[in-house]
Structures are given as structure tokens and as C-alpha cells.
Short mmCIF file of N, CA and C in Angstrom, two decimals:
data_model
loop_
_atom_site.label_atom_id
_atom_site.label_comp_id
_atom_site.label_asym_id
_atom_site.label_seq_id
_atom_site.Cartn_x
_atom_site.Cartn_y
_atom_site.Cartn_z
N UNK A 142 117.62 170.63 80.56
CA UNK A 142 117.05 170.38 81.89
C UNK A 142 115.66 171.02 82.01
N UNK A 143 115.50 172.22 81.48
CA UNK A 143 114.20 172.88 81.53
C UNK A 143 113.20 172.14 80.65
N UNK A 144 113.65 171.70 79.48
CA UNK A 144 112.77 170.95 78.58
C UNK A 144 112.27 169.67 79.21
N UNK A 145 113.19 168.93 79.84
CA UNK A 145 112.80 167.68 80.52
C UNK A 145 111.81 167.99 81.63
N UNK A 146 112.07 169.05 82.37
CA UNK A 146 111.18 169.43 83.47
C UNK A 146 109.79 169.79 82.97
N UNK A 147 109.72 170.52 81.84
CA UNK A 147 108.41 170.90 81.29
C UNK A 147 107.62 169.69 80.82
N UNK A 148 108.28 168.80 80.09
CA UNK A 148 107.60 167.59 79.60
C UNK A 148 107.18 166.71 80.76
N UNK A 149 108.09 166.50 81.70
CA UNK A 149 107.79 165.68 82.87
C UNK A 149 106.65 166.28 83.68
N UNK A 150 106.67 167.58 83.88
CA UNK A 150 105.61 168.25 84.63
C UNK A 150 104.26 168.11 83.96
N UNK A 151 104.22 168.27 82.64
CA UNK A 151 102.96 168.14 81.91
C UNK A 151 102.42 166.72 82.00
N UNK A 152 103.30 165.74 81.81
CA UNK A 152 102.86 164.34 81.89
C UNK A 152 102.37 163.98 83.28
N UNK A 153 103.11 164.42 84.29
CA UNK A 153 102.71 164.10 85.66
C UNK A 153 101.45 164.84 86.06
N UNK A 154 101.30 166.07 85.61
CA UNK A 154 100.06 166.80 85.88
C UNK A 154 98.86 166.11 85.28
N UNK A 155 99.01 165.64 84.04
CA UNK A 155 97.93 164.90 83.38
C UNK A 155 97.63 163.61 84.14
N UNK A 156 98.67 162.84 84.48
CA UNK A 156 98.48 161.59 85.21
C UNK A 156 97.83 161.83 86.56
N UNK A 157 98.26 162.86 87.25
CA UNK A 157 97.68 163.19 88.56
C UNK A 157 96.21 163.55 88.42
N UNK A 158 95.87 164.30 87.37
CA UNK A 158 94.48 164.66 87.15
C UNK A 158 93.61 163.46 86.84
N UNK A 159 94.12 162.54 86.03
CA UNK A 159 93.36 161.35 85.64
C UNK A 159 93.18 160.41 86.83
N UNK A 160 94.27 160.17 87.55
CA UNK A 160 94.25 159.21 88.66
C UNK A 160 93.64 159.82 89.91
N UNK A 161 93.79 161.13 90.09
CA UNK A 161 93.24 161.78 91.27
C UNK A 161 94.19 161.81 92.45
N UNK A 162 95.47 161.55 92.18
CA UNK A 162 96.49 161.58 93.23
C UNK A 162 97.48 162.67 92.87
N UNK A 163 97.85 163.50 93.84
CA UNK A 163 98.82 164.57 93.58
C UNK A 163 100.08 164.02 92.92
N UNK A 164 100.53 164.67 91.87
CA UNK A 164 101.65 164.17 91.08
C UNK A 164 102.98 164.14 91.78
N UNK A 165 103.10 164.77 92.93
CA UNK A 165 104.35 164.76 93.67
C UNK A 165 104.78 163.36 94.06
N UNK A 166 103.83 162.47 94.22
CA UNK A 166 104.16 161.08 94.58
C UNK A 166 104.94 160.42 93.46
N UNK A 167 104.71 160.87 92.23
CA UNK A 167 105.48 160.36 91.09
C UNK A 167 106.72 161.22 90.85
N UNK A 168 106.59 162.50 91.11
CA UNK A 168 107.62 163.46 90.75
C UNK A 168 108.89 163.31 91.59
N UNK A 169 108.75 163.15 92.88
CA UNK A 169 109.92 163.12 93.77
C UNK A 169 110.89 162.00 93.39
N UNK A 170 110.42 160.75 93.25
CA UNK A 170 111.38 159.71 92.86
C UNK A 170 112.00 159.96 91.48
N UNK A 171 111.22 160.50 90.54
CA UNK A 171 111.76 160.74 89.21
C UNK A 171 112.84 161.82 89.21
N UNK A 172 112.67 162.86 90.01
CA UNK A 172 113.69 163.90 90.09
C UNK A 172 115.00 163.30 90.58
N UNK A 173 114.92 162.46 91.60
CA UNK A 173 116.12 161.85 92.16
C UNK A 173 116.72 160.85 91.18
N UNK A 174 115.88 159.97 90.60
CA UNK A 174 116.37 158.94 89.69
C UNK A 174 117.00 159.55 88.44
N UNK A 175 116.38 160.59 87.89
CA UNK A 175 116.90 161.22 86.67
C UNK A 175 118.04 162.20 86.94
N UNK A 176 118.38 162.40 88.21
CA UNK A 176 119.48 163.29 88.55
C UNK A 176 119.17 164.76 88.34
N UNK A 177 117.88 165.11 88.41
CA UNK A 177 117.49 166.51 88.23
C UNK A 177 117.61 167.32 89.51
N UNK A 178 117.85 166.66 90.63
CA UNK A 178 117.99 167.36 91.90
C UNK A 178 118.28 166.39 93.02
N UNK A 179 118.71 166.93 94.14
CA UNK A 179 118.95 166.14 95.34
C UNK A 179 117.62 165.86 96.04
N UNK A 180 117.66 165.01 97.04
CA UNK A 180 116.45 164.57 97.71
C UNK A 180 115.65 165.73 98.30
N UNK A 181 116.31 166.65 98.97
CA UNK A 181 115.58 167.76 99.59
C UNK A 181 114.99 168.69 98.54
N UNK A 182 115.70 168.89 97.44
CA UNK A 182 115.16 169.69 96.34
C UNK A 182 113.95 168.99 95.72
N UNK A 183 114.06 167.68 95.56
CA UNK A 183 112.95 166.90 95.00
C UNK A 183 111.73 166.97 95.90
N UNK A 184 111.96 166.87 97.21
CA UNK A 184 110.83 166.94 98.15
C UNK A 184 110.16 168.31 98.09
N UNK A 185 110.96 169.36 97.99
CA UNK A 185 110.38 170.71 97.90
C UNK A 185 109.60 170.88 96.60
N UNK A 186 110.16 170.40 95.49
CA UNK A 186 109.45 170.48 94.20
C UNK A 186 108.17 169.67 94.25
N UNK A 187 108.23 168.49 94.87
CA UNK A 187 107.04 167.65 94.99
C UNK A 187 105.95 168.32 95.80
N UNK A 188 106.34 169.01 96.85
CA UNK A 188 105.35 169.71 97.68
C UNK A 188 104.64 170.80 96.89
N UNK A 189 105.40 171.56 96.12
CA UNK A 189 104.79 172.61 95.29
C UNK A 189 103.88 171.99 94.23
N UNK A 190 104.34 170.92 93.61
CA UNK A 190 103.57 170.23 92.58
C UNK A 190 102.25 169.70 93.16
N UNK A 191 102.32 169.09 94.33
CA UNK A 191 101.12 168.57 94.98
C UNK A 191 100.16 169.71 95.31
N UNK A 192 100.69 170.82 95.80
CA UNK A 192 99.85 171.97 96.12
C UNK A 192 99.09 172.46 94.89
N UNK A 193 99.80 172.59 93.78
CA UNK A 193 99.17 173.08 92.55
C UNK A 193 98.10 172.11 92.06
N UNK A 194 98.44 170.82 91.98
CA UNK A 194 97.47 169.83 91.49
C UNK A 194 96.30 169.66 92.45
N UNK A 195 96.57 169.70 93.73
CA UNK A 195 95.49 169.56 94.71
C UNK A 195 94.54 170.75 94.66
N UNK A 196 95.10 171.94 94.48
CA UNK A 196 94.26 173.13 94.36
C UNK A 196 93.38 173.04 93.12
N UNK A 197 93.96 172.59 92.01
CA UNK A 197 93.17 172.43 90.78
C UNK A 197 92.06 171.40 90.99
N UNK A 198 92.37 170.29 91.63
CA UNK A 198 91.36 169.27 91.90
C UNK A 198 90.27 169.77 92.83
N UNK A 199 90.66 170.53 93.84
CA UNK A 199 89.70 171.09 94.78
C UNK A 199 88.75 172.05 94.09
N UNK A 200 89.29 172.89 93.23
CA UNK A 200 88.45 173.83 92.48
C UNK A 200 87.48 173.08 91.58
N UNK A 201 87.97 172.04 90.91
CA UNK A 201 87.11 171.25 90.02
C UNK A 201 85.98 170.57 90.80
N UNK A 202 86.30 170.00 91.94
CA UNK A 202 85.28 169.32 92.75
C UNK A 202 84.29 170.31 93.35
N UNK A 203 84.79 171.44 93.80
CA UNK A 203 83.90 172.45 94.40
C UNK A 203 82.92 172.95 93.35
N UNK A 204 83.37 173.08 92.11
CA UNK A 204 82.50 173.51 91.03
C UNK A 204 81.44 172.49 90.68
N UNK A 205 81.72 171.22 90.97
CA UNK A 205 80.77 170.14 90.68
C UNK A 205 79.93 169.80 91.91
N UNK A 206 80.01 170.62 92.93
CA UNK A 206 79.26 170.43 94.18
C UNK A 206 79.59 169.09 94.84
N UNK A 207 80.82 168.65 94.72
CA UNK A 207 81.28 167.42 95.35
C UNK A 207 82.32 167.78 96.41
N UNK A 208 81.93 168.53 97.39
CA UNK A 208 82.88 169.04 98.37
C UNK A 208 82.38 168.70 99.77
N UNK A 209 82.73 167.52 100.30
CA UNK A 209 82.26 167.11 101.62
C UNK A 209 83.02 167.86 102.73
N UNK A 210 82.50 169.02 103.12
CA UNK A 210 83.21 169.86 104.09
C UNK A 210 83.37 169.17 105.45
N UNK A 211 82.47 168.27 105.81
CA UNK A 211 82.59 167.59 107.09
C UNK A 211 83.84 166.71 107.15
N UNK A 212 84.35 166.31 106.01
CA UNK A 212 85.57 165.50 105.95
C UNK A 212 86.77 166.37 105.59
N UNK A 213 86.60 167.21 104.59
CA UNK A 213 87.72 167.98 104.03
C UNK A 213 88.30 168.98 105.03
N UNK A 214 87.47 169.71 105.74
CA UNK A 214 88.00 170.75 106.63
C UNK A 214 88.83 170.18 107.78
N UNK A 215 88.34 169.19 108.55
CA UNK A 215 89.20 168.65 109.61
C UNK A 215 90.44 167.95 109.06
N UNK A 216 90.26 167.24 107.94
CA UNK A 216 91.40 166.56 107.33
C UNK A 216 92.43 167.58 106.84
N UNK A 217 91.95 168.64 106.20
CA UNK A 217 92.85 169.67 105.71
C UNK A 217 93.64 170.33 106.82
N UNK A 218 92.99 170.60 107.94
CA UNK A 218 93.68 171.21 109.07
C UNK A 218 94.75 170.27 109.63
N UNK A 219 94.40 169.00 109.78
CA UNK A 219 95.38 168.05 110.32
C UNK A 219 96.53 167.82 109.35
N UNK A 220 96.25 167.82 108.05
CA UNK A 220 97.31 167.69 107.05
C UNK A 220 98.23 168.91 107.09
N UNK A 221 97.66 170.09 107.27
CA UNK A 221 98.46 171.31 107.38
C UNK A 221 99.42 171.22 108.57
N UNK A 222 98.91 170.83 109.72
CA UNK A 222 99.75 170.72 110.92
C UNK A 222 100.83 169.66 110.71
N UNK A 223 100.43 168.49 110.22
CA UNK A 223 101.40 167.42 109.96
C UNK A 223 102.42 167.82 108.91
N UNK A 224 101.97 168.50 107.87
CA UNK A 224 102.88 168.95 106.82
C UNK A 224 103.90 169.95 107.31
N UNK A 225 103.46 170.88 108.14
CA UNK A 225 104.39 171.86 108.70
C UNK A 225 105.43 171.19 109.59
N UNK A 226 104.98 170.27 110.44
CA UNK A 226 105.91 169.55 111.31
C UNK A 226 106.87 168.69 110.49
N UNK A 227 106.33 167.96 109.52
CA UNK A 227 107.17 167.12 108.68
C UNK A 227 108.17 167.92 107.86
N UNK A 228 107.74 169.06 107.34
CA UNK A 228 108.64 169.92 106.57
C UNK A 228 109.77 170.45 107.44
N UNK A 229 109.42 170.85 108.63
CA UNK A 229 110.45 171.36 109.55
C UNK A 229 111.46 170.26 109.88
N UNK A 230 110.96 169.06 110.20
CA UNK A 230 111.87 167.95 110.50
C UNK A 230 112.73 167.59 109.29
N UNK A 231 112.11 167.54 108.12
CA UNK A 231 112.85 167.20 106.91
C UNK A 231 113.92 168.22 106.57
N UNK A 232 113.62 169.49 106.80
CA UNK A 232 114.57 170.55 106.44
C UNK A 232 115.67 170.73 107.48
N UNK A 233 115.37 170.44 108.74
CA UNK A 233 116.35 170.77 109.78
C UNK A 233 116.95 169.56 110.49
N UNK A 234 116.28 168.44 110.50
CA UNK A 234 116.74 167.33 111.32
C UNK A 234 117.19 166.10 110.54
N UNK A 235 116.58 165.82 109.40
CA UNK A 235 116.89 164.60 108.67
C UNK A 235 117.87 164.87 107.54
N UNK A 236 118.77 163.91 107.32
CA UNK A 236 119.70 164.01 106.21
C UNK A 236 119.00 163.59 104.91
N UNK A 237 119.62 163.92 103.80
CA UNK A 237 119.06 163.52 102.50
C UNK A 237 118.97 162.00 102.42
N UNK A 238 119.95 161.31 102.96
CA UNK A 238 119.95 159.83 102.94
C UNK A 238 118.77 159.28 103.74
N UNK A 239 118.49 159.86 104.89
CA UNK A 239 117.35 159.41 105.70
C UNK A 239 116.04 159.65 104.95
N UNK A 240 115.94 160.79 104.28
CA UNK A 240 114.73 161.08 103.50
C UNK A 240 114.57 160.09 102.35
N UNK A 241 115.67 159.70 101.70
CA UNK A 241 115.59 158.70 100.63
C UNK A 241 115.10 157.37 101.18
N UNK A 242 115.58 156.99 102.33
CA UNK A 242 115.14 155.72 102.93
C UNK A 242 113.65 155.76 103.28
N UNK A 243 113.22 156.87 103.87
CA UNK A 243 111.80 157.02 104.22
C UNK A 243 110.94 156.95 102.96
N UNK A 244 111.35 157.67 101.92
CA UNK A 244 110.61 157.65 100.66
C UNK A 244 110.58 156.24 100.07
N UNK A 245 111.70 155.55 100.12
CA UNK A 245 111.77 154.18 99.61
C UNK A 245 110.81 153.25 100.32
N UNK A 246 110.73 153.35 101.63
CA UNK A 246 109.81 152.51 102.41
C UNK A 246 108.36 152.84 102.05
N UNK A 247 108.05 154.11 101.92
CA UNK A 247 106.68 154.51 101.57
C UNK A 247 106.30 154.00 100.18
N UNK A 248 107.21 154.15 99.22
CA UNK A 248 106.92 153.67 97.86
C UNK A 248 106.77 152.16 97.85
N UNK A 249 107.64 151.46 98.54
CA UNK A 249 107.54 150.00 98.61
C UNK A 249 106.22 149.56 99.23
N UNK A 250 105.82 150.22 100.31
CA UNK A 250 104.54 149.89 100.95
C UNK A 250 103.38 150.14 100.00
N UNK A 251 103.43 151.25 99.26
CA UNK A 251 102.37 151.56 98.30
C UNK A 251 102.30 150.50 97.20
N UNK A 252 103.46 150.06 96.72
CA UNK A 252 103.49 149.03 95.68
C UNK A 252 102.89 147.73 96.20
N UNK A 253 103.27 147.33 97.40
CA UNK A 253 102.76 146.09 97.99
C UNK A 253 101.25 146.17 98.18
N UNK A 254 100.76 147.27 98.73
CA UNK A 254 99.32 147.41 98.95
C UNK A 254 98.54 147.45 97.64
N UNK A 255 99.07 148.13 96.65
CA UNK A 255 98.39 148.19 95.35
C UNK A 255 98.39 146.81 94.69
N UNK A 256 99.51 146.12 94.73
CA UNK A 256 99.58 144.78 94.14
C UNK A 256 98.61 143.83 94.85
N UNK A 257 98.55 143.92 96.16
CA UNK A 257 97.61 143.07 96.91
C UNK A 257 96.17 143.35 96.50
N UNK A 258 95.84 144.62 96.37
CA UNK A 258 94.47 144.98 95.97
C UNK A 258 94.17 144.47 94.56
N UNK A 259 95.11 144.65 93.65
CA UNK A 259 94.88 144.24 92.26
C UNK A 259 94.82 142.72 92.11
N UNK A 260 95.61 142.01 92.88
CA UNK A 260 95.68 140.55 92.74
C UNK A 260 94.62 139.80 93.52
N UNK A 261 94.20 140.35 94.66
CA UNK A 261 93.35 139.58 95.55
C UNK A 261 91.96 140.14 95.81
N UNK A 262 91.63 141.28 95.21
CA UNK A 262 90.27 141.79 95.42
C UNK A 262 89.38 141.29 94.29
N UNK A 263 88.13 141.00 94.66
CA UNK A 263 87.18 140.35 93.77
C UNK A 263 86.75 141.17 92.65
#
């Protein structure tokens, strides 16, 4: 289990760095699908993974002087507030089944939007 986690983490970290999207978006469904944890455990692991990858990306961009503070600071504050509220609701109010359904809808929407962009953009 630790070996799978290490390999999966390295691959997802690399993919997240290349694509520029926090690897938690890939990690959470894989943890559940591979049976490495329950939905709430997967969500918690995904949050930590996203934090680590996002911090690494932020440091890399700040070093390259590509840090638009007029966008990042207000967005970061609103994400923090939303994340705290969402985490509280997920931990105390929603069942694991409800979280799986929410995640499924989000992933399906992302697939549809990505497919639309790939198929119909010039």
C-alpha cells in the first residue's frame, strides 16, 4: 500500500506540475477506485496533495516574476473562505455517498467541458 502510494504520488505530482493543475483532482478518484481509502480520507489526502503542489507552483511562479497579485490575493482569500466552509460541511454534514456523488458530477462536467473544447475549438 505504501509502495503504490509513493508511485502514485510521484506520477501525480509530475502530471500536476506539467499540466499546472493540482494533482488532487486526479488523486481523489484514484484513491477511491483503487480502494486505498474511503471518500472522506481521499478528500483529505487530495486537499493535502493540492496544497503541496500549489505551494510548489506558487514558489516557481514567484521566482519567475509571474505573480499577478491583483488576481491571486483576492482569489486566494475567497478560496480560503470557501475551502474552510466546504471542508466543514464535508466533514460534519455530508455523508461519504453524497461526497462521491458530488465528485462524480464535478468530474463528469469537467470531462464534458474538456471534450467540447477539444472537439469544437478552432
